[in-house]
């Protein structure tokens, strides 16, 4: 098997064929980020650039070109060059102007396997077969350029044997064989000793497409993919012979794509017979498709959003600049309108495709301008009193933002040192229902000391290794959301809403832990008891790719325990010094920064393990979102609108328990951060003191109520992105279970509060809980 390296750097190609020119012309619209769909396994080499991809000598150029069409080997270099210039993580779109859906880069793997006409594309060998026999089998079997090696007894896949493995074998033989006898012993040794192991192979499903195959091969640094009926989330095959359909190479993929593109060029020539230039033909096709696209409902929706946004922006700016008398007279109504419009933009972020941080910041600016220049102010310019209020509000909000910044950075540093292996080493069960409970309680306690968004991301990443079945993983992921939200309630540093109440002195550390722990546990258990009935036991966990438990390096253990200590010491620091919690968290970050600098002092190539690298990975837009939301809520508070809302609720709802419950249910639809911020402005801490029942119940309800719908919490939104869980699936399969736990937690808190503070027994709390639920339902 002869191979050569084809270099395709930015300046390699000096000429382009018709296909290459047309692809270059349309690259702006046809290149998207597809490679991110394939994660690079830890045991593979780092992703290679297009300039370092190797292939068989015929991998990119068919032996014969169609009549009248230039050879496309150069065009492929142009294509690869485009991928390189647009970045390592970019790859071709599934659709192309050159080829219809299902052809070209959108060809299915099953079609590529068929059109390559290489049968299965591999020679089947047993683990005990001799190396020399396997090489002979590859050479003699038509269409095979590699061997798949299966176990002699169970028939499961042991690995793949390619010319690269043979070169490694030959190198070992040359170094280890000093006599002819030893050389012969090498040749007749079993091939199983020299294969690339199954856990290092990259698979692809028959239903995937050519562009994904190219992305997988480029990112993983391999030239062959195992084609199977199903592959795991991290592109692993089960190893069962029954699941394997064949093997494809880069040559197979690109040959199919090029044949389709040549046929498409011929079709363009027939469609536009009066135009001889292929590029001009392509431009006419673009115009034709642009006209068709304009008739598409999705395009109409996008145009409406663009035009509507432009009109609204111009009208708003004009209204402010005109110093309208209407704004002076109806400033409160204007602030409410801005808040509602901003909230709609945040709730329907996926529809409008506006980042919610941007919407929150614009909403904040608009509301503060209205309040400063028009609310009870005839001059149209902010007064000294308003500027002082702005400084006070920014000071309060900055406390929370700096707290989140420092806490998230500490967690990133711990994760960079594989500190969470301390946790994953404890998971050994192969029972799905047992694993469901283990992951649930593990998430619950982790989210008590880490923010629940980070815990959700970590646990979903873990589930991708533990749970190979997609449907099971969605249910497990939903359970993680419920557990993370419940676990974040009972500690001041677990959930951002509890943190907000704690920083604002609505809650203190010890009562929060002691009085919210039991209701949080009941909420978790109630939800999991309901959801676990959907888990069906089978043998799928045997296919998990979680590595065997291994000892964490001393450095990793030191960073892990130092990080946990930094987080746990925050409330202690605040209690002892009287300083705000964000000072304690920043102190912990400073300590972790110094520790990691000392650990990696003088080491090159360890930048990813230090704090600056962790800071670069933070969700800065999330912190800016909190800033915009909390500043906007501050306007409503300063203008007295929240006080008016509090009066309305008190006059129309029979008890504060029901008010808190309503707030919790509302948090299933609306982000709980602004809800809790609004509640803090609605009720005066002078009237409802620190650790009042109202604040504790709001913390419980806002934290756990967000689990009822997937859009109700940051954890749920993260799950939507990570596992592609949609709103309706969650509502159908999880919402009822989350609601069961939610109301069970409220009932537990009311009963506990009566026992600890009221001495009224269990009857009245139970009645109150029943009334609360009846009023909501």
XYZ file of C-alpha atoms in Angstrom:
777
model
C 0.000 0.000 0.000
C 1.828 3.055 -1.275
C 1.016 6.446 0.228
C 2.133 10.013 -0.316
C 1.621 13.256 1.547
C -0.449 15.845 -0.313
C 0.406 19.300 0.963
C -2.456 21.761 0.729
C -1.285 24.921 2.439
C -2.703 28.377 1.776
C -0.405 29.001 -1.197
C 0.028 25.463 -2.607
C -2.494 25.737 -5.426
C -1.530 28.095 -8.218
C -4.346 27.285 -10.605
C -7.953 26.340 -10.101
C -10.333 24.308 -12.189
C -13.946 25.215 -12.754
C -15.076 23.362 -9.647
C -12.357 24.934 -7.539
C -13.185 28.420 -8.774
C -16.880 27.956 -8.165
C -16.294 26.567 -4.690
C -14.037 29.525 -3.964
C -16.773 31.845 -5.228
C -19.382 30.336 -2.917
C -17.193 29.564 0.078
C -18.615 32.398 2.143
C -22.078 30.865 2.228
C -21.215 27.206 2.096
C -18.643 26.814 4.845
C -19.984 26.225 8.322
C -18.734 24.893 11.609
C -19.304 21.158 11.302
C -16.136 19.800 12.824
C -17.352 20.669 16.333
C -19.815 17.773 15.992
C -16.855 15.428 16.470
C -14.866 15.701 19.698
C -11.241 14.613 19.569
C -10.701 11.619 21.876
C -8.033 12.072 24.496
C -6.065 9.090 23.227
C -5.882 10.326 19.636
C -3.278 12.639 18.318
C -4.135 16.321 18.160
C -6.238 17.427 15.182
C -4.179 17.976 12.061
C -4.561 20.893 9.749
C -5.509 20.306 6.142
C -1.866 20.860 5.258
C -0.921 17.671 7.055
C -3.661 15.321 5.870
C -2.224 12.269 4.144
C -3.950 10.081 1.616
C -3.439 7.390 -0.933
C -2.025 8.632 -4.198
C -5.420 8.388 -5.848
C -7.359 9.757 -2.913
C -8.218 13.091 -4.450
C -8.002 12.547 -8.203
C -10.014 9.983 -10.179
C -8.014 8.071 -12.749
C -10.131 9.432 -15.555
C -11.942 12.706 -15.965
C -15.248 13.086 -17.676
C -15.246 14.407 -21.185
C -14.763 18.107 -21.391
C -14.013 18.502 -17.674
C -10.596 19.285 -16.233
C -9.149 16.890 -13.655
C -10.371 17.839 -10.223
C -7.288 17.090 -8.183
C -6.421 20.772 -8.150
C -9.972 21.720 -7.206
C -9.744 19.473 -4.184
C -6.633 21.278 -3.080
C -8.605 24.501 -3.415
C -11.377 23.016 -1.304
C -8.931 21.881 1.357
C -7.193 25.262 1.200
C -10.530 26.986 1.855
C -11.074 24.790 4.903
C -7.613 25.668 6.196
C -8.013 29.402 5.645
C -11.392 29.491 7.382
C -9.986 27.827 10.491
C -9.215 24.430 11.952
C -12.766 23.951 13.260
C -14.608 24.741 10.019
C -15.881 22.296 7.450
C -18.214 22.195 4.468
C -21.962 22.630 4.699
C -24.183 19.637 4.102
C -25.840 21.455 1.219
C -24.147 23.076 -1.775
C -25.180 25.127 -4.747
C -23.308 22.625 -6.914
C -25.056 19.459 -5.784
C -28.618 18.649 -4.671
C -29.468 17.343 -1.211
C -28.177 13.801 -0.711
C -25.253 14.253 -3.094
C -21.799 15.799 -2.890
C -20.917 16.783 0.661
C -24.398 15.784 1.833
C -24.040 12.217 0.535
C -24.906 9.637 3.155
C -22.167 7.299 4.372
C -24.275 4.355 3.265
C -24.280 5.765 -0.314
C -20.506 6.356 -0.202
C -19.953 2.776 0.951
C -22.051 1.540 -1.973
C -20.637 3.807 -4.707
C -17.020 3.126 -3.731
C -17.536 -0.432 -5.066
C -14.988 -1.844 -2.646
C -17.433 -4.288 -1.020
C -16.977 -3.794 2.717
C -13.633 -2.037 2.233
C -11.723 -4.316 4.626
C -10.233 -7.779 4.998
C -11.629 -9.738 7.952
C -8.969 -11.357 10.160
C -8.859 -13.259 13.429
C -6.694 -12.158 16.333
C -4.587 -15.304 16.099
C -3.859 -14.876 12.362
C -0.217 -14.322 11.480
C 0.883 -10.853 10.400
C 2.203 -12.170 7.087
C -1.141 -13.871 6.342
C -3.116 -10.742 7.143
C -0.955 -8.633 4.827
C -1.469 -11.218 2.107
C -5.208 -11.162 2.670
C -5.322 -7.376 2.315
C -3.334 -7.557 -0.918
C -5.446 -10.341 -2.451
C -8.954 -9.152 -1.494
C -10.425 -6.787 -4.046
C -11.194 -3.342 -2.603
C -9.516 -3.910 0.772
C -6.685 -1.703 2.004
C -6.922 -2.475 5.728
C -7.913 -5.388 7.970
C -10.435 -5.477 10.808
C -9.259 -7.955 13.420
C -11.875 -9.846 15.431
C -11.580 -12.030 18.534
C -11.261 -15.782 17.988
C -13.837 -16.686 20.643
C -16.402 -13.892 20.983
C -16.025 -12.411 17.492
C -15.897 -8.848 18.824
C -13.730 -6.257 17.135
C -10.192 -6.110 18.562
C -8.882 -3.341 16.342
C -7.764 -2.279 12.906
C -4.555 -3.210 11.065
C -3.363 -0.728 8.434
C -0.156 -0.071 6.566
C 0.760 2.305 9.400
C 0.519 -0.575 11.865
C 2.595 -2.718 9.508
C 5.276 -0.009 9.395
C 5.307 0.054 13.208
C 5.540 -3.744 13.186
C 8.421 -3.636 10.722
C 10.228 -1.044 12.842
C 9.909 -3.220 15.944
C 11.088 -6.243 13.943
C 14.107 -4.392 12.583
C 15.083 -3.238 16.056
C 14.366 -6.514 17.854
C 15.372 -9.253 15.408
C 19.099 -9.866 15.212
C 18.978 -13.307 13.529
C 16.946 -14.911 10.740
C 15.148 -17.094 13.279
C 14.020 -14.074 15.313
C 12.991 -12.325 12.108
C 10.817 -15.312 11.172
C 9.270 -15.371 14.638
C 8.155 -11.776 14.157
C 6.542 -12.536 10.791
C 4.459 -15.408 12.168
C 3.441 -13.587 15.371
C -0.331 -12.983 15.883
C -1.653 -9.796 14.344
C -3.568 -8.943 17.538
C -0.278 -7.779 19.063
C 0.099 -4.965 16.533
C -3.403 -3.667 15.826
C -4.695 -0.193 16.675
C -7.035 -0.965 19.565
C -10.821 -0.579 19.310
C -10.956 2.251 21.873
C -8.775 4.346 19.530
C -10.949 3.842 16.455
C -13.330 6.472 15.130
C -16.729 5.380 13.882
C -19.456 6.973 11.810
C -23.093 6.025 11.332
C -24.504 4.969 7.975
C -26.933 7.909 8.140
C -24.209 10.550 8.632
C -22.929 12.626 5.727
C -19.718 13.113 3.768
C -18.900 16.456 5.338
C -19.083 14.931 8.807
C -16.819 12.098 7.718
C -14.215 14.593 6.490
C -14.497 16.536 9.759
C -14.080 13.360 11.813
C -11.008 12.261 9.912
C -9.413 15.702 10.023
C -10.005 16.269 13.714
C -9.002 12.793 14.834
C -5.978 12.535 12.546
C -7.134 9.255 10.961
C -7.726 8.169 7.352
C -10.286 5.406 7.849
C -13.668 5.369 9.584
C -15.545 2.297 10.800
C -19.074 2.427 9.371
C -21.720 1.076 11.765
C -25.470 1.168 12.157
C -25.029 3.129 15.380
C -22.135 4.967 16.997
C -21.902 6.533 20.428
C -21.941 10.274 21.105
C -18.139 10.364 21.057
C -17.958 8.408 17.765
C -17.217 4.971 19.176
C -18.415 1.641 17.749
C -19.757 -1.065 20.020
C -17.252 -3.673 18.819
C -19.944 -6.140 17.801
C -19.383 -7.643 14.349
C -23.135 -7.430 13.674
C -23.110 -3.627 13.925
C -20.225 -3.070 11.494
C -21.132 -2.335 7.874
C -17.715 -1.570 6.437
C -14.787 0.846 6.311
C -14.447 4.030 4.272
C -11.371 6.137 3.570
C -10.804 9.748 2.586
C -10.383 8.484 -0.989
C -13.890 6.984 -0.959
C -15.467 10.176 0.368
C -13.729 12.613 -1.949
C -14.167 10.393 -5.010
C -17.938 10.339 -4.464
C -18.068 14.089 -3.861
C -16.044 14.868 -6.982
C -18.136 12.618 -9.221
C -21.280 14.365 -8.000
C -19.772 17.795 -8.581
C -18.722 16.935 -12.126
C -22.247 15.758 -12.894
C -23.599 18.974 -11.366
C -21.367 21.067 -13.613
C -22.723 19.205 -16.624
C -26.268 19.901 -15.382
C -25.467 23.621 -15.085
C -24.134 23.650 -18.634
C -27.403 22.111 -19.877
C -29.511 24.503 -17.775
C -27.711 27.598 -19.128
C -26.692 26.592 -22.677
C -26.043 30.185 -23.741
C -23.346 30.672 -21.075
C -19.988 28.989 -21.545
C -18.172 30.236 -18.429
C -18.781 27.862 -15.459
C -18.452 30.739 -12.987
C -21.088 32.753 -14.870
C -23.315 29.670 -14.861
C -22.845 29.422 -11.108
C -23.785 33.082 -10.636
C -27.007 32.549 -12.574
C -27.767 29.531 -10.403
C -27.180 31.643 -7.300
C -29.666 34.228 -8.558
C -32.205 31.508 -9.268
C -31.816 30.002 -5.813
C -31.917 33.447 -4.192
C -35.339 33.999 -5.771
C -36.529 30.635 -4.480
C -35.116 31.422 -1.048
C -37.026 34.690 -0.888
C -40.254 32.689 -1.110
C -39.245 30.530 1.856
C -41.286 31.208 5.060
C -38.106 31.100 7.144
C -36.563 33.818 4.999
C -39.707 35.915 5.351
C -39.517 35.499 9.126
C -35.893 36.596 9.164
C -36.699 39.636 7.034
C -39.565 40.605 9.330
C -37.263 40.364 12.357
C -34.594 42.484 10.657
C -37.017 45.156 9.483
C -38.909 45.170 12.776
C -35.693 45.541 14.766
C -34.481 48.377 12.554
C -37.813 50.236 12.769
C -38.019 49.779 16.535
C -34.438 50.971 16.999
C -34.895 54.082 14.874
C -38.236 54.913 16.524
C -36.782 54.490 20.031
C -33.768 56.682 19.318
C -35.980 59.320 17.701
C -38.358 59.294 20.668
C -35.536 59.808 23.167
C -33.815 62.524 21.141
C -37.041 64.439 20.613
C -37.528 64.896 24.380
C -41.156 63.901 23.828
C -43.707 65.234 26.307
C -45.361 61.804 26.188
C -42.231 60.237 27.686
C -42.252 62.746 30.555
C -45.908 62.011 31.267
C -45.775 58.230 30.830
C -42.209 57.379 31.866
C -43.303 54.460 34.070
C -45.301 52.957 31.205
C -42.280 53.417 28.928
C -40.003 51.608 31.406
C -42.482 48.721 31.657
C -42.712 48.544 27.852
C -38.918 48.423 27.493
C -38.721 45.742 30.184
C -41.443 43.607 28.536
C -39.880 43.930 25.072
C -36.472 43.048 26.486
C -37.913 40.056 28.283
C -39.582 38.822 25.113
C -36.214 39.059 23.373
C -34.574 37.070 26.185
C -37.261 34.367 26.411
C -37.356 33.860 22.635
C -33.612 34.121 22.132
C -33.589 31.049 19.883
C -36.334 32.514 17.667
C -34.921 36.003 17.239
C -31.287 34.822 17.358
C -30.314 37.821 19.461
C -27.894 37.002 22.259
C -29.718 37.521 25.529
C -26.727 39.364 27.018
C -26.973 41.985 24.276
C -30.723 42.319 24.813
C -30.255 42.666 28.588
C -27.607 45.375 28.193
C -29.764 47.375 25.753
C -32.783 46.962 28.027
C -30.716 48.240 30.951
C -29.581 51.314 29.006
C -33.046 52.172 27.745
C -34.631 51.872 31.175
C -31.973 53.943 32.937
C -32.195 56.697 30.307
C -35.979 56.785 30.706
C -35.716 56.880 34.487
C -32.873 59.410 34.644
C -34.046 61.837 31.962
C -37.835 61.601 31.989
C -39.147 60.170 35.295
C -40.220 63.129 37.450
C -37.595 65.207 35.673
C -38.463 68.119 33.394
C -34.854 69.001 32.523
C -34.245 65.911 30.383
C -30.815 65.389 31.990
C -29.895 62.994 34.816
C -29.819 64.621 38.237
C -27.149 64.149 40.903
C -29.583 62.008 42.906
C -30.145 59.605 40.001
C -26.413 59.343 39.339
C -25.885 58.405 42.987
C -28.599 55.741 42.682
C -26.881 54.403 39.553
C -23.584 54.083 41.435
C -25.280 52.280 44.319
C -27.040 49.845 41.976
C -23.843 49.121 40.048
C -22.036 48.490 43.327
C -24.651 45.934 44.398
C -24.673 44.186 41.031
C -20.876 44.108 40.787
C -20.764 42.081 44.003
C -22.630 39.257 42.293
C -20.738 39.503 39.002
C -17.300 39.380 40.650
C -18.464 36.502 42.835
C -19.552 34.479 39.779
C -16.388 35.379 37.880
C -14.102 34.137 40.650
C -16.129 31.007 41.436
C -16.347 29.921 37.777
C -12.600 30.433 37.309
C -11.770 28.239 40.307
C -13.954 25.456 38.899
C -12.286 25.756 35.477
C -8.832 25.452 37.045
C -9.871 22.328 38.970
C -11.318 20.800 35.797
C -8.132 21.596 33.839
C -6.166 19.501 36.355
C -8.693 16.622 36.010
C -9.681 17.200 39.621
C -13.160 15.801 39.062
C -11.594 12.376 38.545
C -11.882 12.147 42.332
C -15.624 11.963 41.705
C -15.753 9.853 38.530
C -13.539 7.173 40.081
C -16.394 6.407 42.482
C -18.827 5.412 39.714
C -18.656 1.666 39.026
C -22.291 0.471 38.779
C -23.620 -1.119 35.580
C -27.297 -0.904 36.599
C -29.080 1.968 34.851
C -31.512 2.617 37.699
C -28.747 2.543 40.289
C -26.692 4.879 38.122
C -29.724 7.178 37.850
C -29.823 7.585 41.631
C -26.040 7.819 41.972
C -25.761 10.574 39.348
C -28.750 12.357 40.889
C -27.315 12.557 44.404
C -23.807 13.223 43.116
C -25.128 16.182 41.109
C -27.187 17.337 44.098
C -24.205 17.578 46.442
C -21.784 18.911 43.820
C -24.163 21.758 42.940
C -24.254 22.740 46.598
C -20.621 23.841 46.414
C -20.293 24.583 42.692
C -22.692 26.644 40.605
C -25.375 24.440 39.065
C -24.597 25.494 35.485
C -21.011 24.249 35.806
C -22.163 21.028 37.460
C -24.638 20.402 34.638
C -21.929 20.801 32.013
C -19.549 18.499 33.906
C -22.186 15.813 34.515
C -23.508 15.827 30.932
C -19.916 15.396 29.724
C -19.630 12.446 32.109
C -22.925 10.961 30.885
C -21.605 10.922 27.321
C -19.044 8.373 28.480
C -21.361 6.461 30.808
C -24.625 6.263 28.845
C -24.208 5.367 25.141
C -27.931 5.358 24.277
C -29.183 8.781 23.140
C -32.708 8.424 24.560
C -31.389 7.270 27.937
C -28.873 10.106 28.000
C -31.604 12.701 27.429
C -33.529 11.384 30.433
C -30.375 11.250 32.562
C -29.533 14.788 31.452
C -32.992 16.011 32.464
C -32.493 14.371 35.849
C -29.190 16.255 36.183
C -31.046 19.541 35.633
C -33.565 18.703 38.372
C -30.834 17.560 40.781
C -28.576 20.552 40.080
C -31.387 23.046 40.676
C -32.455 21.304 43.898
C -28.886 21.014 45.174
C -28.113 24.660 44.550
C -30.869 25.877 46.863
C -29.570 24.931 50.304
C -26.139 26.614 50.304
C -25.298 30.282 49.735
C -22.829 29.419 46.955
C -24.843 26.756 45.128
C -27.343 28.699 43.050
C -27.046 32.258 41.793
C -30.482 33.192 43.199
C -29.585 31.933 46.677
C -26.267 33.753 46.323
C -28.104 36.968 45.433
C -30.304 36.699 48.535
C -27.270 35.882 50.681
C -25.160 38.752 49.381
C -28.100 41.115 49.909
C -28.347 39.910 53.532
C -31.798 38.391 52.987
C -30.338 35.034 54.005
C -27.472 33.984 56.241
C -25.334 30.856 56.006
C -26.321 28.534 58.867
C -30.148 28.906 58.718
C -30.056 28.527 54.936
C -28.199 25.209 55.182
C -30.148 23.789 58.127
C -33.651 24.809 57.065
C -33.489 24.329 53.283
C -31.526 21.063 53.164
C -34.426 18.714 53.966
C -36.932 20.363 51.571
C -34.294 20.250 48.824
C -33.656 16.535 49.420
C -37.399 15.813 49.385
C -37.732 17.759 46.137
C -34.928 15.677 44.607
C -36.237 12.337 45.861
C -39.807 13.130 44.808
C -38.744 13.985 41.258
C -36.312 11.089 40.878
C -38.826 8.573 42.241
C -41.216 9.646 39.505
C -38.624 9.841 36.701
C -36.773 6.589 37.454
C -39.832 4.632 36.297
C -38.975 5.671 32.747
C -35.551 4.001 32.977
C -35.489 0.522 31.421
C -32.765 -1.859 32.490
C -30.603 -3.384 29.735
C -26.936 -4.104 29.019
C -26.172 -0.780 27.321
C -23.965 0.445 30.182
C -21.521 -2.313 29.301
C -20.693 -0.223 26.216
C -19.734 2.884 28.198
C -16.345 4.423 27.410
C -15.553 5.655 30.920
C -11.958 4.636 31.649
C -11.171 2.344 34.531
C -10.725 4.167 37.862
C -7.177 5.447 38.132
C -5.221 7.346 40.714
C -5.293 11.093 40.282
C -1.860 12.693 40.091
C -0.749 14.418 43.317
C -0.939 17.802 41.599
C -4.519 17.151 40.546
C -5.483 16.103 44.070
C -3.843 19.205 45.526
C -5.661 21.526 43.095
C -8.989 19.730 43.617
C -8.953 19.959 47.400
C -7.558 23.498 47.321
C -10.400 24.521 44.996
C -13.054 22.885 47.191
C -11.533 24.521 50.272
C -11.582 27.932 48.532
C -15.284 27.570 47.787
C -16.268 26.226 51.196
C -14.262 28.892 53.017
C -16.288 31.746 51.491
C -19.117 31.843 54.049
C -16.653 31.261 56.904
C -14.475 34.140 55.692
C -17.503 36.437 55.449
C -18.750 35.510 58.919
C -15.343 36.077 60.534
C -14.363 39.297 58.742
C -17.717 40.882 57.997
C -16.544 41.563 54.438
C -18.798 40.845 51.425
C -18.690 37.308 49.987
C -17.192 38.426 46.683
C -14.051 39.536 48.560
C -13.730 36.020 49.988
C -14.208 34.443 46.565
C -11.649 36.752 44.949
C -9.256 35.879 47.774
C -9.768 32.190 46.999
C -9.088 32.870 43.324
C -5.890 34.693 44.206
C -4.776 31.730 46.315
C -5.551 29.255 43.501
C -3.752 31.474 40.991
C -0.622 31.550 43.156
C -0.811 27.800 43.806
C -1.016 26.853 40.128
C 1.779 29.268 39.234
C 3.984 27.590 41.849
C 3.051 24.095 40.682
C 3.904 24.874 37.062
C 6.819 27.204 37.755
C 9.420 26.930 35.000
C 7.379 24.438 32.958
C 6.809 25.080 29.266
C 3.602 24.125 27.495
C 1.477 24.196 30.658
C -0.324 27.469 29.960
C -3.682 25.664 29.693
C -3.369 24.597 33.326
C -3.114 28.123 34.704
C -5.678 30.728 35.674
C -5.324 32.996 32.587
C -6.378 30.080 30.371
C -9.336 29.388 32.670
C -10.378 33.035 32.483
C -10.392 32.868 28.680
C -12.890 29.958 28.811
C -15.422 31.711 31.039
C -18.921 32.513 29.853
C -18.380 36.272 29.856
C -21.656 36.851 28.039
C -23.460 35.115 30.920
C -21.937 37.497 33.447
C -22.875 40.479 31.284
C -26.403 39.073 31.070
C -26.630 39.093 34.864
C -25.298 42.646 34.879
C -27.920 43.853 32.390
C -30.821 42.048 34.088
C -29.971 43.154 37.617
C -29.370 46.746 36.562
C -32.754 46.742 34.779
C -34.486 45.359 37.856
C -32.764 48.110 39.837
C -34.575 50.722 37.727
C -37.943 49.152 38.501
C -37.013 49.158 42.183
C -35.803 52.774 42.284
C -38.893 54.000 40.449
C -41.243 52.301 42.919
C -42.819 49.946 40.376
C -41.787 46.825 42.294
C -43.334 48.195 45.480
C -46.580 48.690 43.594
C -46.421 45.081 42.393
C -45.813 43.842 45.940
C -48.881 45.729 47.157
C -50.955 44.221 44.333
C -49.855 40.660 45.180
C -50.467 41.136 48.885
C -53.955 42.459 48.239
C -54.961 39.763 45.737
C -53.240 36.589 46.958
C -54.245 35.122 50.329
C -50.773 34.373 51.738
C -47.065 34.872 51.210
C -46.702 31.109 50.812
C -48.849 31.275 47.690
C -46.936 34.337 46.462
C -43.631 32.449 46.758
C -45.162 29.403 45.055
C -46.422 31.546 42.178
C -42.953 33.065 41.832
C -41.484 29.560 41.647
C -43.901 28.465 38.933
C -43.242 31.688 37.041
C -39.528 30.847 37.137
C -40.327 27.847 34.915
C -41.142 30.327 32.154
C -39.049 33.330 33.124
C -35.413 33.398 34.191
C -35.255 33.108 37.986
C -32.491 35.715 38.307
C -34.700 38.700 37.435
C -37.626 37.147 39.299
C -35.679 36.929 42.536
C -34.128 40.341 41.917
C -37.632 41.749 41.466
C -38.820 40.063 44.656
C -35.913 41.561 46.583
C -37.121 44.965 45.443
C -40.790 44.205 46.145
C -40.366 43.395 49.829
C -38.383 45.544 52.253
C -35.754 43.769 54.336
C -36.642 46.097 57.199
C -40.098 44.485 57.265
C -39.029 40.966 56.362
C -35.710 40.498 58.152
C -32.778 38.233 57.410
C -33.786 34.540 57.194
C -37.489 35.387 57.216
C -39.721 32.549 56.008
C -40.535 34.569 52.876
C -36.882 34.721 51.727
C -36.231 31.042 52.427
C -39.372 29.985 50.598
C -38.521 32.225 47.640
C -35.036 30.689 47.465
C -36.560 27.191 47.491
C -39.328 27.933 44.991
C -37.268 29.986 42.531
C -34.460 27.413 42.543
C -36.558 24.267 42.133
C -39.441 25.747 40.119
C -37.081 26.404 37.224
C -36.876 22.632 36.662
C -40.539 22.334 35.631
C -39.748 23.552 32.114
C -36.419 23.224 30.332
C -36.220 26.971 29.641
C -36.693 27.827 33.312
C -33.058 27.585 34.400
C -29.548 28.032 33.078
C -28.998 24.292 33.593
C -31.964 23.441 31.387
C -30.874 25.808 28.649
C -27.381 24.273 28.801
C -28.896 20.783 28.393
C -30.820 21.980 25.329
C -27.553 22.962 23.703
C -25.440 20.026 24.853
C -27.837 17.138 24.142
C -30.308 18.782 21.714
C -33.221 18.197 24.108
C -36.254 20.070 22.821
C -38.937 21.881 24.797
C -41.801 19.503 23.998
C -39.858 16.316 24.842
C -38.926 17.742 28.237
C -42.490 18.930 28.905
C -43.881 15.496 28.050
C -41.363 13.335 29.914
C -39.960 15.433 32.764
C -42.178 18.397 33.693
C -44.699 16.397 35.726
C -41.950 14.672 37.711
C -40.233 18.006 38.376
C -43.568 19.481 39.526
C -44.118 16.561 41.913
C -40.777 17.224 43.560
C -41.426 20.984 43.578
C -44.680 20.750 45.544
C -43.278 18.015 47.808
C -40.393 20.330 48.732
C -42.768 23.216 49.503
C -44.963 21.010 51.712
C -41.885 19.742 53.551
C -40.624 23.275 54.177
C -44.009 24.474 55.504
C -44.280 21.504 57.871
C -40.675 21.902 59.034
C -41.090 25.644 59.570
C -44.181 25.057 61.689
C -42.322 22.544 63.855
C -39.237 24.725 64.295
C -40.843 28.145 64.666
C -44.605 27.916 65.002
C -45.234 24.931 67.192
C -48.510 24.391 65.324
C -47.993 20.728 64.525
C -48.396 19.282 61.079
C -52.086 19.904 60.445
C -51.964 23.620 59.682
C -48.856 23.374 57.466
C -50.420 20.509 55.575
C -53.591 22.516 55.104
C -51.536 25.512 53.983
C -49.653 23.371 51.480
C -52.951 21.952 50.171
C -54.409 25.445 49.805
C -51.251 26.587 48.035
C -51.357 23.759 45.510
C -55.113 24.154 44.955
C -54.718 27.871 44.342
C -52.027 27.264 41.742
C -53.704 24.347 39.970
